[in-house]
Each structure stands twice: as structure tokens, then as C-alpha cells.
Coordinates of C-alpha atoms in Angstrom, one line a residue:
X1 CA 191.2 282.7 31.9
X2 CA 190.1 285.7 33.9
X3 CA 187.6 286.8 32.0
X4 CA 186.3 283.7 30.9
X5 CA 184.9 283.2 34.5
X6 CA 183.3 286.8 34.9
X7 CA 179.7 286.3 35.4
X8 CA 179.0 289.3 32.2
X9 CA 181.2 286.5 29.7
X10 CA 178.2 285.3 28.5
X11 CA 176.1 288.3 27.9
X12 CA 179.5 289.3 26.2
X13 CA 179.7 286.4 23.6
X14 CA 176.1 287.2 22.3
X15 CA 177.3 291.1 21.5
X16 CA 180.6 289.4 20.0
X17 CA 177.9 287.0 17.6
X18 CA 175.7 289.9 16.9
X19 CA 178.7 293.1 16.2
X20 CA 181.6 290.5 15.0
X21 CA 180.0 287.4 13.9
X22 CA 177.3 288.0 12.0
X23 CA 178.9 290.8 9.3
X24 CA 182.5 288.6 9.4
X25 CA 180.3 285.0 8.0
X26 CA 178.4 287.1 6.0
X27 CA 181.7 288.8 4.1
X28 CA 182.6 284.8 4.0
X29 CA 178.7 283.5 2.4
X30 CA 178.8 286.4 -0.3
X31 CA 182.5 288.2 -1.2
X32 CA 181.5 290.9 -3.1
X33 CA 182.3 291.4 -6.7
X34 CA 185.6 292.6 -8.4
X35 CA 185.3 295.6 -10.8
X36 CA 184.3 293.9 -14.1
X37 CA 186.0 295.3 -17.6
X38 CA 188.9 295.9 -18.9
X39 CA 188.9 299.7 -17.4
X40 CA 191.7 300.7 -15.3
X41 CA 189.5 300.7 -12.0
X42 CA 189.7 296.9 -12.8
X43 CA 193.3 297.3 -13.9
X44 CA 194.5 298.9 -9.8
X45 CA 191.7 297.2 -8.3
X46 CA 190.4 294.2 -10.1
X47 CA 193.9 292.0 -9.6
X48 CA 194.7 292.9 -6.6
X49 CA 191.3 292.2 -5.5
X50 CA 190.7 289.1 -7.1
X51 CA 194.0 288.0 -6.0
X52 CA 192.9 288.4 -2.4
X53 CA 190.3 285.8 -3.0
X54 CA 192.5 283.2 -4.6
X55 CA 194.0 280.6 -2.6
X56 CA 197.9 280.8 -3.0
X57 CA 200.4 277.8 -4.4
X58 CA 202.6 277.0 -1.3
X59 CA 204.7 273.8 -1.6
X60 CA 203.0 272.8 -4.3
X61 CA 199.5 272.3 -2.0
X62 CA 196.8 275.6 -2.8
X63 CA 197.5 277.5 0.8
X64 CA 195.0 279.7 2.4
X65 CA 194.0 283.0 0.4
X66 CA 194.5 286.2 1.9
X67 CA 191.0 286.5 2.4
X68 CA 190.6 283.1 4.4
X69 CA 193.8 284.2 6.3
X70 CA 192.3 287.2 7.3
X71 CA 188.9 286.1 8.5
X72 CA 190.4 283.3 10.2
X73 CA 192.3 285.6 12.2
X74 CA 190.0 287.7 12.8
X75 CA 187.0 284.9 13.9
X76 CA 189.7 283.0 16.0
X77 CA 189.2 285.0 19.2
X78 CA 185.8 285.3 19.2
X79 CA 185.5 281.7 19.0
X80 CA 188.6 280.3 21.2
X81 CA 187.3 282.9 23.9
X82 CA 183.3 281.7 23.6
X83 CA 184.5 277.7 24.0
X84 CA 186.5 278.9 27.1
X85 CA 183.6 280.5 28.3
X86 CA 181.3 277.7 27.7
X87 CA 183.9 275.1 29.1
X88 CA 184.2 277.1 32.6
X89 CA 180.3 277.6 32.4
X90 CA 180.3 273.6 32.0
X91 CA 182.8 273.2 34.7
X92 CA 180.8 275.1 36.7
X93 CA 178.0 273.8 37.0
X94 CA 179.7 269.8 36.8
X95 CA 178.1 269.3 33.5
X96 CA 179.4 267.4 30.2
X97 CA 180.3 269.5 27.4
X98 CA 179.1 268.4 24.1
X99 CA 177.1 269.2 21.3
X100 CA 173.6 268.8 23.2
X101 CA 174.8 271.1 26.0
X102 CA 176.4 273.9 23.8
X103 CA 172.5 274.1 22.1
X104 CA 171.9 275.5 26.1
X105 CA 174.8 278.2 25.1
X106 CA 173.1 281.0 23.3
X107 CA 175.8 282.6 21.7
X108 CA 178.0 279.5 20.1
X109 CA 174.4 277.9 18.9
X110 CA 174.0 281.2 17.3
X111 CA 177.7 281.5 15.7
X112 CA 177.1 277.2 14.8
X113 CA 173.9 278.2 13.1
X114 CA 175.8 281.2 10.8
X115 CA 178.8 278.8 10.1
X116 CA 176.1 276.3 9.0
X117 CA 174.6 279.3 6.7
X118 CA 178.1 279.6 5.1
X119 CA 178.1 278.4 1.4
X120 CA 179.6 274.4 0.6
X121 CA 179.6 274.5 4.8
X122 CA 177.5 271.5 6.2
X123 CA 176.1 270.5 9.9
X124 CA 179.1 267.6 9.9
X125 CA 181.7 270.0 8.9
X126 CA 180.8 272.2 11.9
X127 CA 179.8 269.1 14.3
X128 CA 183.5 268.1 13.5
X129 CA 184.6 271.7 14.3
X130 CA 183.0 272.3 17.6
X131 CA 184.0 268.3 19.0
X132 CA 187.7 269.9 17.6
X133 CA 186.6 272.7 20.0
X134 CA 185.4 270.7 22.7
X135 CA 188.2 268.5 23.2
X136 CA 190.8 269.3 25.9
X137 CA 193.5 266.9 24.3
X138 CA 193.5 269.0 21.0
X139 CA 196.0 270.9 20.4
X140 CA 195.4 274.6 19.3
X141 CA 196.8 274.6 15.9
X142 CA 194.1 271.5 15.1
X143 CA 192.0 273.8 16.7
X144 CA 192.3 277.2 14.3
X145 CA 193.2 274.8 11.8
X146 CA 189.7 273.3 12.0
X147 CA 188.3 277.0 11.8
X148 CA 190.6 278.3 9.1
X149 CA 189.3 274.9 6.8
X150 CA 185.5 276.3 7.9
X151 CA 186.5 279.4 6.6
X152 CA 187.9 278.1 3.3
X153 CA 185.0 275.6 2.2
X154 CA 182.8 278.6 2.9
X155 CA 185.0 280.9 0.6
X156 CA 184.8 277.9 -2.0
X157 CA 188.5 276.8 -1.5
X158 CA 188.9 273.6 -0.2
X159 CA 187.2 270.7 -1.8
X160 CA 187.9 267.5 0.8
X161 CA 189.6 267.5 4.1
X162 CA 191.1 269.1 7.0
X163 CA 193.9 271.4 6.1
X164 CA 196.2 272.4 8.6
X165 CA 198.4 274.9 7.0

């Protein structure tokens, strides 16, 4: 909470989009390619590789891929720590969070506009993510978990749904 209310948070969140952001989505809107052929480059590298990609059987259900894991993880903070920023800015200043006012936020309309970039992603998938954001009753596993499915139907893994696992 500290460093949410430090008045250099926002100037912070727009390096975070720009350093962080912007190569992480773009990893997520174009993977790059596995070694092709039946070489053994593609032998060490192409299984292990693709397997990275592939969503894994838990349960029976497809879980997340290693990939999806991994970005989730790694987009989390960024984006937890910019809605806490946002929220105090909102508190602030006594006005209502919501998706009008976060258009005022430079930084998350600039990471809403690269998640909207994202392959299979639409506006409603990340309208649903940022009123996930936005609400203080949610708990923080709906919260990633709305991320994490943001991450997979722009890696091409999810087909319908919110999936919390």
C-alpha cells in the first residue's frame, strides 16, 4: 500500500506498460516458432518447446500451459499493483472507479489496449477483466484467475469461459 500512494506511482506504471508490458503481450500475440524437421535441434528443442505451449491434462480439465503460467505470473504484479494505484488515485480525489474513469489512467488504458491487441482476446473479455479488477468484494484468486484466462485465449487455449485453475 505504500507505494501505491507515492505521488511517482503513476509515472511508474507507464515505464512498467512500456519495459514490461508491451514485450510480455507481445510474447503472448505471436509465440515464436519451434525448430521445424525431424533434426535433432528439433529433437532437444522442438518437444520441450512445443510442450511449453501446450496446455496440460489436469483432472481431466486442459490446465494452464507452462507458457500461460509463466506470463501470468509474471503480468500479475504489474497489473494488481497499477489497479491499486488507480483505486488510491480514485479514492483520492472521491471519484468512482470504473471503466470511464480508468480511460483518465494512462497507463492501464494503455496495458487495456495491448490486452485488446492479443489474438482471440475481445473488448468484453477485458471489460470483464478490469470490472474483475475493479471490484473490492472480489477475491484475488478471481482476480489472477480472470488474468491468467486473458492470457490463455490470447495463447489460443481456452475456447469459452472463465477458468479458475
Amino acid at each position: 500500500e505504500f507505494h501505491t500512494t507515492q505521488t511517482e506511482a503513476p509515472g511508474r506504471c507507464n515505464m512498467a506498460v512500456e519495459a514490461v508490458l508491451q514485450p510480455l503481450l507481445g510474447l503472448c500475440a505471436r509465440p515464436p516458432a519451434a525448430p521445424a524437421g525431424d533434426s535433432a535441434l528439433h529433437t532437444t528443442i522442438g518437444k520441450p518447446y512445443a510442450d511449453f505451449f501446450t496446455p496440460e491434462k489436469s483432472r481431466g480439465n486442459d490446465a494452464p500451459s507452462p507458457c500461460a503460467e509463466g506470463l501470468t505470473s509474471a503480468l500479475w504484479p504489474i497489473f494488481w499493483g497499477m489497479s491499486r494505484i488507480f483505486l488510491h488515485i480514485c479514492k483520492t480525489n472521491n471519484i468512482q472507479a470504473s471503466s470511464q474513469t480508468v480511460m483518465q489512467f494512462q497507463a492501464l488504458a494503455q496495458a487495456f489496449r495491448l490486452l485488446t491487441a492479443l489474438p482471440k482476446v475481445t473488448e468484453a473479455d477485458v471489460q470483464s477483466f478490469l470490472t474483475v479488477m475493479l471490484e473490492s468484494a472480489a477475491e484475488m484468486k478471481t482476480r489472477r484467475g480472470a488474468l491468467r484466462y486473458l492470457v490463455r485465449t490470447g495463447l489460443g487455449e481456452t475456447s469459452t469461459g472463465l477458468t479458475l485453475q
